[in-house]
Amino acid sequence: MDTQVMLRQIIRSDIQAMTAYAVADVPLNCIKLDAMEMPYRYPDELKTQLGKLLAEAPENLYPNPATSGLQEALRQTFGISDAANIVLGNGSDELIQLLTMLVAKPGAKVLALEPSFVMYRHNARLFGLEYVGVSLNQDFTMNLPAVLAAIEKHQPALIFVAYPNNPTGVCFERDEVQMIIDLAPGIVVVDEAYGAFSRDSFLPQAGSCERLVVMRTLSKIGFAGLRIGYAAGHPMVMQELTKIVPPYNMNQLSLAAAKFALQNQNWITQHIDILKQERSRLSEALLALGIEVFPSEANFITVKVNDAEKVFETLWQNNILIKKLHGMHPLLAQCLRITVGTPEQNDAVLNILKNITTSILKPN
Ligand SMILES: *Cc1c(COP(=O)(O)O)cnc(C)c1O
């Protein structure tokens, strides 16, 4: 048999119908504001220290995340309770996958809000679970009655709530999320990928409730390249999760670099503070241009304009890459997502937008 024909027969047809997650291939000199990466890098002194540390990391040995000391460092740095167990993932993307696998029984369902992080739905489908998406309100707040009704009707084994939400930047009301945790029949993952930029967190509650898993990542606070995510939750759930974590999913270099990052937490908090200030400044400046700005608790700002395609293209022609959300979900019509950059990068965005006519910027 023709190999191509054979492959088409043996590979799952739903996977053949998928498109790969598009990672933007961008020139180095481009202002990259599409993926919520931290725009700052270590100063030379910290780079040198890190370099020495990495040179000493035992690349010849398999990593042992359990004895690496990273969990302990995370516990100390972020005040995670002793009641919680911590599981490390190769990015929180891997943890989303593993948590989904954990409940992937025939007929089981995953519930999330729409629009939210696309990986919740993607993983649900990949592992054969039914996905239930509950629409947000027009202003990207939660439609709590609809969520509670869907929980009642579908009895999901797993619920994902991004807190704050991506791609909208809006943070739900704490009471709403707490009500979901209280009423859920299964596991509730509060995904705090942007927790460091938000005024609220469920991390202190991790370990206190069997159903709650709080997920965080180092990606948005300066270390997207290291692929370090973690989940904190009650031992009853985390012990099961541990069983399906691939034995060597973390690597020596990332483990060492992550511990170093936490030892230098001042550098992280300083830059988070700068970005939070820039978030306010950029939001106000965008608003002044007639653009609709959604309130953000993350390191990005989601906006609505009159012609998203045109605004996206104009910025791209000027070497600035943002994310076009238009077309991803009906509620995201004419929406764009801009990662908050350095003051200079944000000024570059604003300078281009100032020269675009108001009829293109101001939504109908
Ligand atoms: C970026 C992001 C993640 C993935 O983070 P990694 O740790 O880099 O895999 C998870 N959840 C949400 C909501 C995100 O925006």
PDB file of N, CA and C and ligand atoms in Angstrom, residues 36 90-94 96 117 120 162 164 166 191 193-194 215 217 219-220 227-229, ligand 1:
ATOM      1  N   MET A  36       2.438  37.694  25.062  1.00  0.00           N
ATOM      2  CA  MET A  36       2.537  37.955  26.510  1.00  0.00           C
ATOM      3  C   MET A  36       3.884  37.591  27.110  1.00  0.00           C
ATOM      4  N   ASN A  90       6.006  20.833  32.235  1.00  0.00           N
ATOM      5  CA  ASN A  90       6.816  21.449  31.193  1.00  0.00           C
ATOM      6  C   ASN A  90       5.961  22.543  30.546  1.00  0.00           C
ATOM      7  N   GLY A  91       5.850  23.654  31.269  1.00  0.00           N
ATOM      8  CA  GLY A  91       4.871  24.682  30.940  1.00  0.00           C
ATOM      9  C   GLY A  91       3.534  24.260  31.508  1.00  0.00           C
ATOM     10  N   SER A  92       2.653  25.222  31.816  1.00  0.00           N
ATOM     11  CA  SER A  92       1.350  24.797  32.314  1.00  0.00           C
ATOM     12  C   SER A  92       0.549  24.137  31.201  1.00  0.00           C
ATOM     13  N   ASP A  93       0.954  24.344  29.957  1.00  0.00           N
ATOM     14  CA  ASP A  93       0.325  23.624  28.849  1.00  0.00           C
ATOM     15  C   ASP A  93       0.350  22.114  29.079  1.00  0.00           C
ATOM     16  N   GLU A  94       1.477  21.614  29.574  1.00  0.00           N
ATOM     17  CA  GLU A  94       1.565  20.172  29.833  1.00  0.00           C
ATOM     18  C   GLU A  94       0.613  19.774  30.956  1.00  0.00           C
ATOM     19  N   ILE A  96      -2.233  21.190  31.731  1.00  0.00           N
ATOM     20  CA  ILE A  96      -3.601  21.194  31.198  1.00  0.00           C
ATOM     21  C   ILE A  96      -3.869  19.843  30.537  1.00  0.00           C
ATOM     22  N   PHE A 117      -8.817  30.367  27.044  1.00  0.00           N
ATOM     23  CA  PHE A 117      -7.598  29.772  26.511  1.00  0.00           C
ATOM     24  C   PHE A 117      -7.961  28.563  25.641  1.00  0.00           C
ATOM     25  N   TYR A 120      -7.842  24.476  26.487  1.00  0.00           N
ATOM     26  CA  TYR A 120      -8.806  23.688  27.276  1.00  0.00           C
ATOM     27  C   TYR A 120      -9.656  22.841  26.336  1.00  0.00           C
ATOM     28  N   ALA A 162      -9.797  30.551  33.676  1.00  0.00           N
ATOM     29  CA  ALA A 162      -8.576  31.369  33.620  1.00  0.00           C
ATOM     30  C   ALA A 162      -8.853  32.656  34.390  1.00  0.00           C
ATOM     31  N   PRO A 164      -6.779  35.901  35.873  1.00  0.00           N
ATOM     32  CA  PRO A 164      -7.593  36.558  34.845  1.00  0.00           C
ATOM     33  C   PRO A 164      -7.691  35.721  33.558  1.00  0.00           C
ATOM     34  N   ASN A 166      -7.693  34.840  29.525  1.00  0.00           N
ATOM     35  CA  ASN A 166      -7.024  35.091  28.263  1.00  0.00           C
ATOM     36  C   ASN A 166      -7.949  34.531  27.197  1.00  0.00           C
ATOM     37  N   ASP A 191      -6.763  28.699  36.532  1.00  0.00           N
ATOM     38  CA  ASP A 191      -5.527  28.911  35.775  1.00  0.00           C
ATOM     39  C   ASP A 191      -5.078  30.357  35.972  1.00  0.00           C
ATOM     40  N   ALA A 193      -2.273  31.942  35.071  1.00  0.00           N
ATOM     41  CA  ALA A 193      -1.099  32.254  34.258  1.00  0.00           C
ATOM     42  C   ALA A 193      -0.723  33.740  34.394  1.00  0.00           C
ATOM     43  N   TYR A 194      -1.735  34.568  34.628  1.00  0.00           N
ATOM     44  CA  TYR A 194      -1.505  36.023  34.757  1.00  0.00           C
ATOM     45  C   TYR A 194      -1.659  36.503  36.191  1.00  0.00           C
ATOM     46  N   MET A 215      -3.287  26.683  39.092  1.00  0.00           N
ATOM     47  CA  MET A 215      -2.195  26.474  38.151  1.00  0.00           C
ATOM     48  C   MET A 215      -1.499  27.798  37.856  1.00  0.00           C
ATOM     49  N   THR A 217       2.424  29.662  36.191  1.00  0.00           N
ATOM     50  CA  THR A 217       3.526  29.457  35.255  1.00  0.00           C
ATOM     51  C   THR A 217       4.549  30.571  35.440  1.00  0.00           C
ATOM     52  N   SER A 219       6.037  31.560  32.767  1.00  0.00           N
ATOM     53  CA  SER A 219       6.144  32.062  31.392  1.00  0.00           C
ATOM     54  C   SER A 219       5.867  33.560  31.260  1.00  0.00           C
ATOM     55  N   LYS A 220       4.849  34.051  31.946  1.00  0.00           N
ATOM     56  CA  LYS A 220       4.441  35.434  31.720  1.00  0.00           C
ATOM     57  C   LYS A 220       5.232  36.417  32.596  1.00  0.00           C
ATOM     58  N   ARG A 227       9.944  26.964  30.145  1.00  0.00           N
ATOM     59  CA  ARG A 227       8.848  25.986  30.205  1.00  0.00           C
ATOM     60  C   ARG A 227       8.691  25.431  31.615  1.00  0.00           C
ATOM     61  N   ILE A 228       8.310  26.301  32.537  1.00  0.00           N
ATOM     62  CA  ILE A 228       8.066  25.889  33.913  1.00  0.00           C
ATOM     63  C   ILE A 228       6.641  26.293  34.307  1.00  0.00           C
ATOM     64  N   GLY A 229       5.805  25.290  34.490  1.00  0.00           N
ATOM     65  CA  GLY A 229       4.463  25.533  35.000  1.00  0.00           C
ATOM     66  C   GLY A 229       4.292  24.717  36.269  1.00  0.00           C
TER      67      GLY A 229
HETATM   68  C1  LIG B   1       0.090  31.427  28.486  1.00  0.00           C
HETATM   69  C2  LIG B   1      -0.972  30.645  29.142  1.00  0.00           C
HETATM   70  C3  LIG B   1      -0.748  29.348  29.600  1.00  0.00           C
HETATM   71  C4  LIG B   1       0.456  28.538  29.184  1.00  0.00           C
HETATM   72  O1  LIG B   1       1.545  28.799  29.892  1.00  0.00           O
HETATM   73  P1  LIG B   1       2.865  27.927  29.748  1.00  0.00           P
HETATM   74  O2  LIG B   1       3.273  27.731  31.148  1.00  0.00           O
HETATM   75  O3  LIG B   1       3.783  28.776  28.948  1.00  0.00           O
HETATM   76  O4  LIG B   1       2.541  26.641  29.053  1.00  0.00           O
HETATM   77  C5  LIG B   1      -1.735  28.718  30.349  1.00  0.00           C
HETATM   78  N1  LIG B   1      -2.910  29.313  30.562  1.00  0.00           N
HETATM   79  C6  LIG B   1      -3.194  30.535  30.088  1.00  0.00           C
HETATM   80  C7  LIG B   1      -4.521  31.140  30.353  1.00  0.00           C
HETATM   81  C8  LIG B   1      -2.231  31.231  29.358  1.00  0.00           C
HETATM   82  O5  LIG B   1      -2.536  32.428  28.839  1.00  0.00           O
END
